[in-house]
Amino acid sequence: MVKRLVVVTGLSGAGKASILRSLEDIGYNAIDNPPLTLLETLVSRAEQPTAIGLDCRSRGFDAEQVRHIVARVRETPDLRVDLVYAWAEEAVLLRRFTETRRRHPLSPQGRVIDGISAEEVATAPLRLDADLVLDTSELPLAELRRRIEQRFGPGLSEDGSVPGMTLAILSFAFPAGLPREADMVFDARFLRNPHYDPILRPRTGMDRNVGSY
């Protein structure tokens, strides 16, 4: 069985955290900014698809060292490795930092624009090596998630079928309030109710006769 590793890097503010969350939502074990010295150990012990975020906040971060580590990991038998680089236009990154009032990790006491420029230079080798460069300048979050799922999702099942959407169906009573996790709510109070059939009333929805009703 081929295991999967996705290494996510790129520019601060370009959506690396959103990419990691999207990978986590489709079954990856997401680890953000582990020490570089632990990267190969984490990969060797992984029992499920793994996504690792690396950027200038990572302890001991060095683009050339990351390149060498990723190159070594790619040689691991039965392991598919993808390097993803998140990028956005300078003006977009500047606006995002301004809107959130965050400081840039490479320029905590200086201008945000200086930090953006320094990080782009520092991570340039990784962009060249990347299997996928995601420009998030004008990319809505929903579209970003769709692309991640399409590129790194589970693919075909063992029986050759394409895995579909998972639906969780829950019954509830309005006096108890709407389920907070519901995406869609259907009011079924206009339907015939087996509760008012004296024979079916003591039974539950697991009963075949109630289901047939």
Coordinates of N, CA and C in Angstrom, one line a residue:
M1 N 0.8 -1.2 0.0 CA 0.0 0.0 0.0 C 0.9 1.2 0.0
V2 N 0.6 2.2 -0.9 CA 1.4 3.4 -1.0 C 0.9 4.4 0.0
K3 N 1.7 4.9 0.8 CA 1.4 6.0 1.8 C 1.6 7.3 1.1
R4 N 0.9 8.4 1.7 CA 1.0 9.7 1.1 C 1.5 10.7 2.1
L5 N 2.4 11.6 1.6 CA 2.9 12.7 2.4 C 2.8 14.0 1.6
V6 N 2.2 15.0 2.2 CA 2.1 16.3 1.5 C 2.8 17.3 2.4
V7 N 3.8 17.9 1.8 CA 4.5 19.0 2.6 C 4.0 20.3 2.0
V8 N 3.5 21.1 3.0 CA 2.9 22.4 2.6 C 3.8 23.5 3.1
T9 N 4.2 24.4 2.1 CA 5.1 25.5 2.5 C 4.6 26.7 1.7
G10 N 5.3 27.8 1.7 CA 5.0 29.0 1.0 C 5.0 30.3 1.8
L11 N 4.3 31.3 1.4 CA 4.3 32.6 2.0 C 3.3 32.7 3.1
S12 N 3.7 33.4 4.2 CA 2.8 33.7 5.3 C 1.6 34.5 4.7
G13 N 0.4 34.1 5.1 CA -0.8 34.8 4.6 C -1.3 34.3 3.3
A14 N -0.7 33.3 2.7 CA -1.1 32.8 1.4 C -2.0 31.6 1.5
G15 N -2.3 31.2 2.7 CA -3.3 30.1 2.9 C -2.8 28.8 3.3
K16 N -1.6 28.7 3.8 CA -1.0 27.4 4.2 C -1.9 26.7 5.3
A17 N -2.4 27.5 6.2 CA -3.2 26.9 7.3 C -4.5 26.4 6.7
S18 N -5.1 27.1 5.7 CA -6.3 26.6 5.1 C -6.1 25.3 4.3
I19 N -4.9 25.2 3.7 CA -4.6 24.0 3.0 C -4.4 22.8 3.9
L20 N -3.8 23.0 5.0 CA -3.6 22.0 6.0 C -4.9 21.5 6.6
R21 N -5.8 22.5 6.9 CA -7.2 22.1 7.4 C -7.9 21.3 6.3
S22 N -7.8 21.7 5.1 CA -8.5 21.0 4.0 C -8.0 19.6 3.9
L23 N -6.7 19.4 4.1 CA -6.1 18.0 4.0 C -6.6 17.2 5.2
E24 N -6.7 17.9 6.4 CA -7.1 17.2 7.6 C -8.6 16.7 7.4
D25 N -9.4 17.6 6.8 CA -10.8 17.2 6.6 C -11.0 16.0 5.7
I26 N -10.0 15.7 4.8 CA -10.1 14.5 4.0 C -9.3 13.3 4.5
G27 N -8.9 13.4 5.8 CA -8.3 12.2 6.4 C -6.8 12.2 6.6
Y28 N -6.2 13.4 6.4 CA -4.7 13.5 6.6 C -4.5 13.8 8.1
N29 N -3.4 13.3 8.6 CA -2.9 13.7 9.9 C -2.1 15.0 9.7
A30 N -2.6 16.2 10.1 CA -1.9 17.4 9.8 C -1.0 17.9 10.9
I31 N 0.2 18.2 10.6 CA 1.2 18.6 11.6 C 1.8 20.0 11.2
D32 N 1.6 21.0 11.9 CA 2.1 22.3 11.5 C 3.4 22.7 12.2
N33 N 4.4 23.0 11.4 CA 5.7 23.5 11.9 C 6.4 22.6 12.9
P34 N 6.6 21.3 12.6 CA 7.5 20.6 13.5 C 8.9 20.9 13.3
P35 N 9.8 20.7 14.2 CA 11.2 20.9 14.0 C 11.7 20.1 12.8
L36 N 12.6 20.7 12.0 CA 13.0 20.0 10.8 C 13.7 18.7 11.1
T37 N 14.4 18.6 12.3 CA 15.1 17.4 12.7 C 14.2 16.2 12.9
L38 N 12.9 16.5 13.1 CA 11.9 15.4 13.4 C 11.1 15.0 12.1
L39 N 11.3 15.7 11.0 CA 10.5 15.4 9.8 C 10.6 14.0 9.4
E40 N 11.8 13.5 9.2 CA 11.9 12.1 8.7 C 11.4 11.1 9.7
T41 N 11.6 11.3 11.0 CA 11.0 10.4 12.0 C 9.5 10.4 11.9
L42 N 8.9 11.6 11.8 CA 7.4 11.6 11.7 C 6.9 10.8 10.5
V43 N 7.6 11.0 9.4 CA 7.2 10.3 8.1 C 7.4 8.8 8.3
S44 N 8.4 8.3 8.9 CA 8.7 6.9 9.1 C 7.6 6.2 10.0
R45 N 7.1 7.0 10.9 CA 6.1 6.4 11.9 C 4.7 6.6 11.5
A46 N 4.5 7.3 10.4 CA 3.1 7.7 10.0 C 2.3 6.4 9.6
E47 N 1.1 6.3 10.1 CA 0.3 5.1 9.7 C -0.9 5.5 8.8
Q48 N -1.0 6.8 8.6 CA -2.1 7.3 7.7 C -1.5 8.5 6.9
P49 N -2.3 8.9 5.9 CA -1.8 10.0 5.1 C -1.4 11.2 6.0
T50 N -0.3 11.8 5.7 CA 0.2 12.9 6.6 C 0.5 14.2 5.8
A51 N 0.1 15.3 6.4 CA 0.4 16.6 5.8 C 1.2 17.4 6.8
I52 N 2.3 17.9 6.4 CA 3.2 18.7 7.3 C 3.4 20.1 6.7
G53 N 3.2 21.1 7.6 CA 3.4 22.5 7.2 C 4.7 22.9 7.7
L54 N 5.5 23.5 6.8 CA 6.8 24.1 7.1 C 6.9 25.5 6.5
D55 N 7.4 26.4 7.3 CA 7.6 27.8 6.8 C 8.6 28.4 7.7
C56 N 8.8 29.7 7.6 CA 9.8 30.4 8.3 C 9.7 30.4 9.8
R57 N 8.5 30.0 10.3 CA 8.3 29.9 11.7 C 8.8 28.6 12.3
S58 N 9.1 27.6 11.4 CA 9.6 26.3 11.8 C 11.0 26.5 12.4
R59 N 11.2 25.8 13.5 CA 12.5 25.8 14.2 C 13.6 25.3 13.3
G60 N 14.6 26.1 13.1 CA 15.7 25.7 12.2 C 15.4 25.8 10.7
F61 N 14.3 26.5 10.3 CA 13.9 26.5 8.9 C 15.0 27.0 8.0
D62 N 15.3 26.3 7.0 CA 16.2 26.6 5.9 C 15.8 26.0 4.7
A63 N 15.5 26.8 3.6 CA 14.9 26.2 2.4 C 15.8 25.1 1.8
E64 N 17.1 25.3 1.7 CA 17.9 24.3 1.2 C 17.9 23.0 2.0
Q65 N 17.9 23.1 3.3 CA 17.8 21.9 4.1 C 16.5 21.2 3.9
V66 N 15.4 22.0 3.8 CA 14.1 21.4 3.5 C 14.1 20.6 2.1
R67 N 14.7 21.2 1.1 CA 14.9 20.6 -0.2 C 15.6 19.3 -0.1
H68 N 16.7 19.2 0.7 CA 17.4 18.0 0.8 C 16.6 16.9 1.6
I69 N 15.9 17.4 2.6 CA 15.1 16.4 3.4 C 14.0 15.8 2.6
V70 N 13.3 16.7 1.8 CA 12.2 16.2 1.0 C 12.8 15.3 -0.1
A71 N 13.9 15.6 -0.7 CA 14.5 14.7 -1.7 C 14.8 13.3 -1.1
R72 N 15.3 13.3 0.2 CA 15.6 12.0 0.8 C 14.3 11.2 1.1
V73 N 13.3 11.9 1.5 CA 12.0 11.3 1.9 C 11.4 10.7 0.6
R74 N 11.6 11.4 -0.5 CA 11.0 10.9 -1.8 C 11.5 9.6 -2.2
E75 N 12.7 9.2 -1.7 CA 13.3 7.9 -2.0 C 12.7 6.8 -1.2
T76 N 11.9 7.1 -0.2 CA 11.3 6.1 0.7 C 10.3 5.2 -0.2
P77 N 10.5 3.8 -0.1 CA 9.7 2.9 -0.9 C 8.2 3.1 -0.4
D78 N 7.3 2.9 -1.4 CA 5.9 2.9 -1.1 C 5.4 4.2 -0.5
L79 N 6.0 5.3 -0.8 CA 5.6 6.6 -0.2 C 5.5 7.6 -1.4
R80 N 4.4 8.2 -1.5 CA 4.2 9.3 -2.5 C 4.3 10.6 -1.8
V81 N 5.2 11.5 -2.3 CA 5.5 12.8 -1.7 C 5.1 13.9 -2.6
D82 N 4.3 14.9 -2.1 CA 4.0 16.1 -2.9 C 4.4 17.3 -2.1
L83 N 5.0 18.2 -2.8 CA 5.4 19.5 -2.2 C 4.5 20.6 -2.7
V84 N 3.8 21.2 -1.8 CA 2.8 22.3 -2.2 C 3.3 23.6 -1.7
Y85 N 3.3 24.6 -2.6 CA 3.7 25.9 -2.3 C 2.6 26.9 -2.4
A86 N 2.2 27.6 -1.3 CA 1.1 28.5 -1.3 C 1.7 29.9 -1.6
W87 N 1.1 30.6 -2.6 CA 1.6 31.9 -3.0 C 0.5 32.9 -3.2
A88 N 0.7 34.1 -3.1 CA -0.3 35.2 -3.4 C 0.5 36.4 -3.8
E89 N -0.2 37.3 -4.5 CA 0.5 38.5 -4.9 C 0.8 39.4 -3.7
E90 N 1.8 40.2 -3.9 CA 2.3 41.0 -2.7 C 1.3 41.9 -2.2
A91 N 0.5 42.6 -3.1 CA -0.5 43.5 -2.6 C -1.6 42.8 -1.9
V92 N -1.9 41.6 -2.3 CA -3.0 40.8 -1.6 C -2.5 40.4 -0.2
L93 N -1.2 39.9 -0.1 CA -0.7 39.6 1.2 C -0.6 40.8 2.1
L94 N -0.3 41.9 1.6 CA -0.2 43.1 2.4 C -1.6 43.5 2.9
R95 N -2.6 43.3 2.1 CA -4.0 43.6 2.5 C -4.4 42.7 3.6
R96 N -4.1 41.4 3.4 CA -4.5 40.4 4.4 C -3.9 40.7 5.8
F97 N -2.6 41.0 5.8 CA -1.9 41.3 7.1 C -2.5 42.6 7.7
T98 N -2.8 43.6 6.8 CA -3.4 44.8 7.3 C -4.8 44.6 8.0
E99 N -5.6 43.8 7.3 CA -6.9 43.5 7.7 C -7.0 42.8 9.1
T100 N -6.0 41.8 9.2 CA -6.0 41.0 10.5 C -5.1 41.6 11.5
R101 N -4.4 42.7 11.2 CA -3.5 43.4 12.1 C -2.4 42.5 12.7
R102 N -2.0 41.5 11.9 CA -0.9 40.6 12.3 C 0.4 41.2 11.9
R103 N 1.4 40.8 12.6 CA 2.8 41.1 12.2 C 3.4 40.0 11.4
H104 N 4.3 40.4 10.5 CA 4.9 39.3 9.7 C 6.0 38.7 10.5
P105 N 6.1 37.3 10.4 CA 7.1 36.6 11.3 C 8.5 37.0 10.9
L106 N 8.8 37.5 9.7 CA 10.2 37.9 9.4 C 10.4 39.4 9.6
S107 N 9.4 40.1 10.0 CA 9.6 41.5 10.2 C 8.7 41.9 11.4
P108 N 8.8 41.3 12.6 CA 7.9 41.6 13.7 C 7.9 43.0 14.2
Q109 N 9.0 43.7 14.0 CA 9.1 45.1 14.5 C 9.1 46.1 13.3
G110 N 9.2 45.6 12.1 CA 9.3 46.5 11.0 C 8.1 46.5 10.1
R111 N 8.3 46.8 8.8 CA 7.2 46.9 7.9 C 6.8 45.5 7.4
V112 N 5.5 45.3 7.2 CA 5.0 44.0 6.7 C 5.6 43.7 5.3
I113 N 5.7 44.7 4.5 CA 6.1 44.6 3.1 C 7.6 44.0 3.1
D114 N 8.4 44.4 4.1 CA 9.8 44.0 4.1 C 9.8 42.5 4.5
G115 N 8.9 42.1 5.4 CA 8.8 40.6 5.7 C 8.4 39.8 4.6
I116 N 7.4 40.3 3.8 CA 6.9 39.6 2.6 C 8.0 39.4 1.6
S117 N 8.7 40.4 1.3 CA 9.8 40.3 0.4 C 10.9 39.4 0.8
A118 N 11.3 39.4 2.1 CA 12.3 38.6 2.6 C 11.9 37.1 2.6
E119 N 10.6 36.8 2.9 CA 10.2 35.4 2.9 C 10.1 34.9 1.5
E120 N 9.7 35.7 0.5 CA 9.7 35.3 -0.9 C 11.0 34.9 -1.4
V121 N 12.1 35.6 -1.0 CA 13.4 35.3 -1.4 C 13.9 34.0 -0.6
A122 N 13.6 33.9 0.7 CA 14.0 32.8 1.5 C 13.4 31.4 1.0
T123 N 12.2 31.5 0.5 CA 11.5 30.2 0.1 C 11.5 30.0 -1.4
A124 N 12.1 30.8 -2.1 CA 12.2 30.7 -3.6 C 12.6 29.3 -4.1
P125 N 13.6 28.7 -3.5 CA 14.0 27.4 -3.9 C 12.9 26.3 -3.8
L126 N 12.1 26.5 -2.8 CA 11.0 25.5 -2.6 C 9.9 25.7 -3.6
R127 N 9.7 26.9 -4.0 CA 8.7 27.2 -5.1 C 9.2 26.5 -6.4
L128 N 10.5 26.5 -6.7 CA 11.0 25.9 -7.9 C 10.8 24.4 -7.8
D129 N 10.9 23.8 -6.6 CA 10.8 22.3 -6.5 C 9.4 21.8 -6.3
A130 N 8.4 22.8 -6.1 CA 7.1 22.4 -5.8 C 6.4 21.6 -6.9
D131 N 5.6 20.6 -6.5 CA 4.8 19.8 -7.4 C 3.5 20.6 -7.7
L132 N 3.1 21.4 -6.8 CA 1.9 22.2 -7.0 C 2.1 23.6 -6.4
V133 N 2.0 24.7 -7.2 CA 2.0 26.1 -6.7 C 0.6 26.6 -6.8
L134 N 0.1 26.9 -5.6 CA -1.3 27.4 -5.5 C -1.3 29.0 -5.3
D135 N -1.8 29.7 -6.3 CA -1.9 31.1 -6.3 C -3.3 31.4 -5.6
T136 N -3.3 31.9 -4.4 CA -4.6 32.1 -3.7 C -5.0 33.6 -3.8
S137 N -4.4 34.4 -4.6 CA -4.7 35.8 -4.7 C -6.2 36.1 -4.8
E138 N -6.8 35.4 -5.8 CA -8.2 35.6 -6.0 C -9.0 34.3 -5.9
L139 N -8.5 33.4 -5.1 CA -9.1 32.0 -4.9 C -10.0 32.0 -3.7
P140 N -11.3 31.8 -3.9 CA -12.2 31.6 -2.7 C -11.8 30.4 -1.9
L141 N -12.1 30.4 -0.6 CA -11.8 29.3 0.2 C -12.4 28.0 -0.3
A142 N -13.7 28.1 -0.7 CA -14.4 26.9 -1.2 C -13.7 26.3 -2.4
E143 N -13.2 27.1 -3.3 CA -12.5 26.6 -4.4 C -11.2 26.0 -4.1
L144 N -10.5 26.6 -3.1 CA -9.2 26.1 -2.6 C -9.4 24.7 -2.0
R145 N -10.5 24.5 -1.2 CA -10.8 23.2 -0.6 C -11.1 22.2 -1.7
R146 N -11.8 22.6 -2.7 CA -12.2 21.7 -3.8 C -11.0 21.2 -4.6
R147 N -10.0 22.1 -4.8 CA -8.8 21.7 -5.5 C -8.0 20.8 -4.7
I148 N -7.9 21.0 -3.4 CA -7.1 20.1 -2.5 C -7.7 18.8 -2.5
E149 N -9.1 18.7 -2.4 CA -9.7 17.4 -2.3 C -9.6 16.7 -3.6
Q150 N -9.7 17.4 -4.7 CA -9.5 16.8 -6.1 C -8.1 16.2 -6.3
R151 N -7.1 17.0 -5.8 CA -5.7 16.6 -6.0 C -5.2 15.5 -5.0
F152 N -5.7 15.6 -3.8 CA -5.1 14.8 -2.8 C -6.1 13.9 -2.1
G153 N -7.4 13.8 -2.6 CA -8.4 13.0 -2.0 C -8.1 11.5 -2.2
P154 N -9.0 10.7 -1.6 CA -8.7 9.2 -1.6 C -8.7 8.5 -2.9
G155 N -9.3 9.2 -4.0 CA -9.3 8.5 -5.3 C -10.2 7.3 -5.3
L156 N -9.9 6.3 -6.1 CA -10.8 5.1 -6.2 C -10.7 4.2 -5.0
S157 N -11.9 3.7 -4.6 CA -11.9 2.7 -3.6 C -11.3 1.4 -4.1
E158 N -11.2 0.4 -3.1 CA -10.6 -0.9 -3.5 C -11.5 -1.6 -4.6
D159 N -12.8 -1.3 -4.6 CA -13.7 -2.0 -5.5 C -13.8 -1.2 -6.8
G160 N -13.0 -0.2 -7.0 CA -12.9 0.6 -8.2 C -13.9 1.7 -8.3
S161 N -14.8 1.9 -7.2 CA -15.8 3.0 -7.3 C -15.2 4.3 -6.7
V162 N -15.8 5.4 -7.1 CA -15.3 6.7 -6.6 C -16.1 7.0 -5.3
P163 N -15.4 7.3 -4.2 CA -16.0 7.6 -3.0 C -16.9 8.8 -3.1
G164 N -18.1 8.7 -2.5 CA -19.0 9.9 -2.7 C -19.1 10.7 -1.4
M165 N -20.2 11.5 -1.4 CA -20.4 12.3 -0.2 C -20.9 11.5 1.0
T166 N -20.6 11.9 2.2 CA -21.1 11.2 3.4 C -22.3 12.0 3.9
L167 N -23.4 11.4 4.1 CA -24.6 12.0 4.6 C -24.9 11.5 6.0
A168 N -25.1 12.3 7.0 CA -25.6 11.9 8.3 C -27.0 12.4 8.4
I169 N -28.0 11.5 8.6 CA -29.4 11.9 8.7 C -29.8 11.7 10.1
L170 N -30.4 12.8 10.7 CA -30.8 12.8 12.1 C -32.2 13.2 12.2
S171 N -33.0 12.5 13.0 CA -34.4 12.9 13.3 C -34.4 13.8 14.6
F172 N -35.3 14.7 14.7 CA -35.3 15.5 15.9 C -36.7 16.0 16.2
A173 N -36.9 16.6 17.3 CA -38.2 17.2 17.7 C -38.1 18.7 17.8
F174 N -39.0 19.5 17.2 CA -38.8 20.9 17.2 C -38.8 21.5 18.6
P175 N -39.6 21.0 19.6 CA -39.6 21.5 20.9 C -38.2 21.5 21.6
A176 N -37.3 20.5 21.1 CA -36.0 20.4 21.7 C -35.0 21.3 20.9
G177 N -35.4 22.0 19.9 CA -34.6 22.9 19.1 C -33.9 22.2 17.9
L178 N -33.4 23.0 17.0 CA -32.8 22.5 15.8 C -31.4 22.0 16.1
P179 N -31.0 20.9 15.5 CA -29.6 20.4 15.7 C -28.6 21.5 15.2
R180 N -27.7 21.9 16.0 CA -26.8 23.0 15.6 C -25.9 22.6 14.5
E181 N -25.6 21.3 14.3 CA -24.6 20.9 13.3 C -25.3 20.7 11.9
A182 N -26.6 20.9 11.8 CA -27.3 20.6 10.6 C -27.0 21.6 9.5
D183 N -26.8 21.1 8.3 CA -26.6 21.9 7.1 C -27.9 22.2 6.4
M184 N -28.8 21.2 6.5 CA -30.1 21.3 5.9 C -31.2 20.7 6.9
V185 N -32.3 21.4 6.9 CA -33.4 20.9 7.8 C -34.7 20.7 7.0
F186 N -35.3 19.6 7.1 CA -36.6 19.3 6.5 C -37.7 19.2 7.5
D187 N -38.7 20.0 7.4 CA -39.9 19.9 8.3 C -40.8 18.8 7.7
A188 N -40.9 17.7 8.5 CA -41.6 16.5 8.0 C -42.9 16.4 8.8
R189 N -43.4 17.4 9.5 CA -44.6 17.3 10.3 C -45.9 17.1 9.5
F190 N -45.8 17.4 8.2 CA -47.0 17.2 7.4 C -47.2 15.7 7.0
L191 N -46.2 14.9 7.2 CA -46.3 13.5 6.9 C -47.1 12.7 7.9
R192 N -47.7 11.6 7.5 CA -48.4 10.8 8.4 C -47.4 10.3 9.5
N193 N -47.8 10.2 10.7 CA -47.0 9.9 11.8 C -47.4 8.6 12.4
P194 N -46.4 7.6 12.4 CA -46.8 6.3 13.0 C -47.0 6.4 14.5
H195 N -46.7 7.5 15.1 CA -46.9 7.6 16.6 C -48.4 7.6 16.9
Y196 N -49.2 8.0 15.9 CA -50.7 8.0 16.2 C -51.4 6.7 15.7
D197 N -50.6 5.7 15.4 CA -51.1 4.4 15.1 C -50.9 3.6 16.4
P198 N -52.0 3.2 17.1 CA -51.8 2.5 18.4 C -51.0 1.2 18.4
I199 N -50.9 0.6 17.2 CA -50.1 -0.6 17.1 C -48.6 -0.3 17.0
L200 N -48.3 0.8 16.2 CA -46.9 1.1 16.0 C -46.3 2.0 17.0
R201 N -47.2 2.7 17.8 CA -46.7 3.7 18.8 C -45.6 3.1 19.7
P202 N -45.7 1.9 20.3 CA -44.7 1.5 21.2 C -43.4 1.1 20.5
R203 N -43.4 1.1 19.2 CA -42.2 0.6 18.4 C -41.3 1.8 18.1
T204 N -40.1 1.5 17.6 CA -39.1 2.5 17.2 C -38.9 2.5 15.7
G205 N -38.2 3.5 15.2 CA -37.9 3.6 13.8 C -37.1 2.5 13.3
M206 N -36.5 1.7 14.2 CA -35.7 0.5 13.7 C -36.6 -0.7 13.4
D207 N -37.8 -0.6 13.7 CA -38.8 -1.7 13.4 C -39.1 -1.6 11.9
R208 N -39.2 -2.8 11.3 CA -39.5 -2.9 9.9 C -40.8 -2.4 9.6
N209 N -41.8 -2.7 10.4 CA -43.2 -2.2 10.1 C -43.3 -0.7 10.2
V210 N -42.5 -0.1 11.1 CA -42.5 1.4 11.2 C -41.9 1.9 9.9
G211 N -40.8 1.3 9.5 CA -40.2 1.7 8.2 C -41.1 1.6 7.0
S212 N -41.8 0.6 6.9 CA -42.8 0.4 5.8 C -43.9 1.4 5.9
Y213 N -44.3 1.8 7.1 CA -45.3 2.8 7.2 C -44.9 4.1 6.6

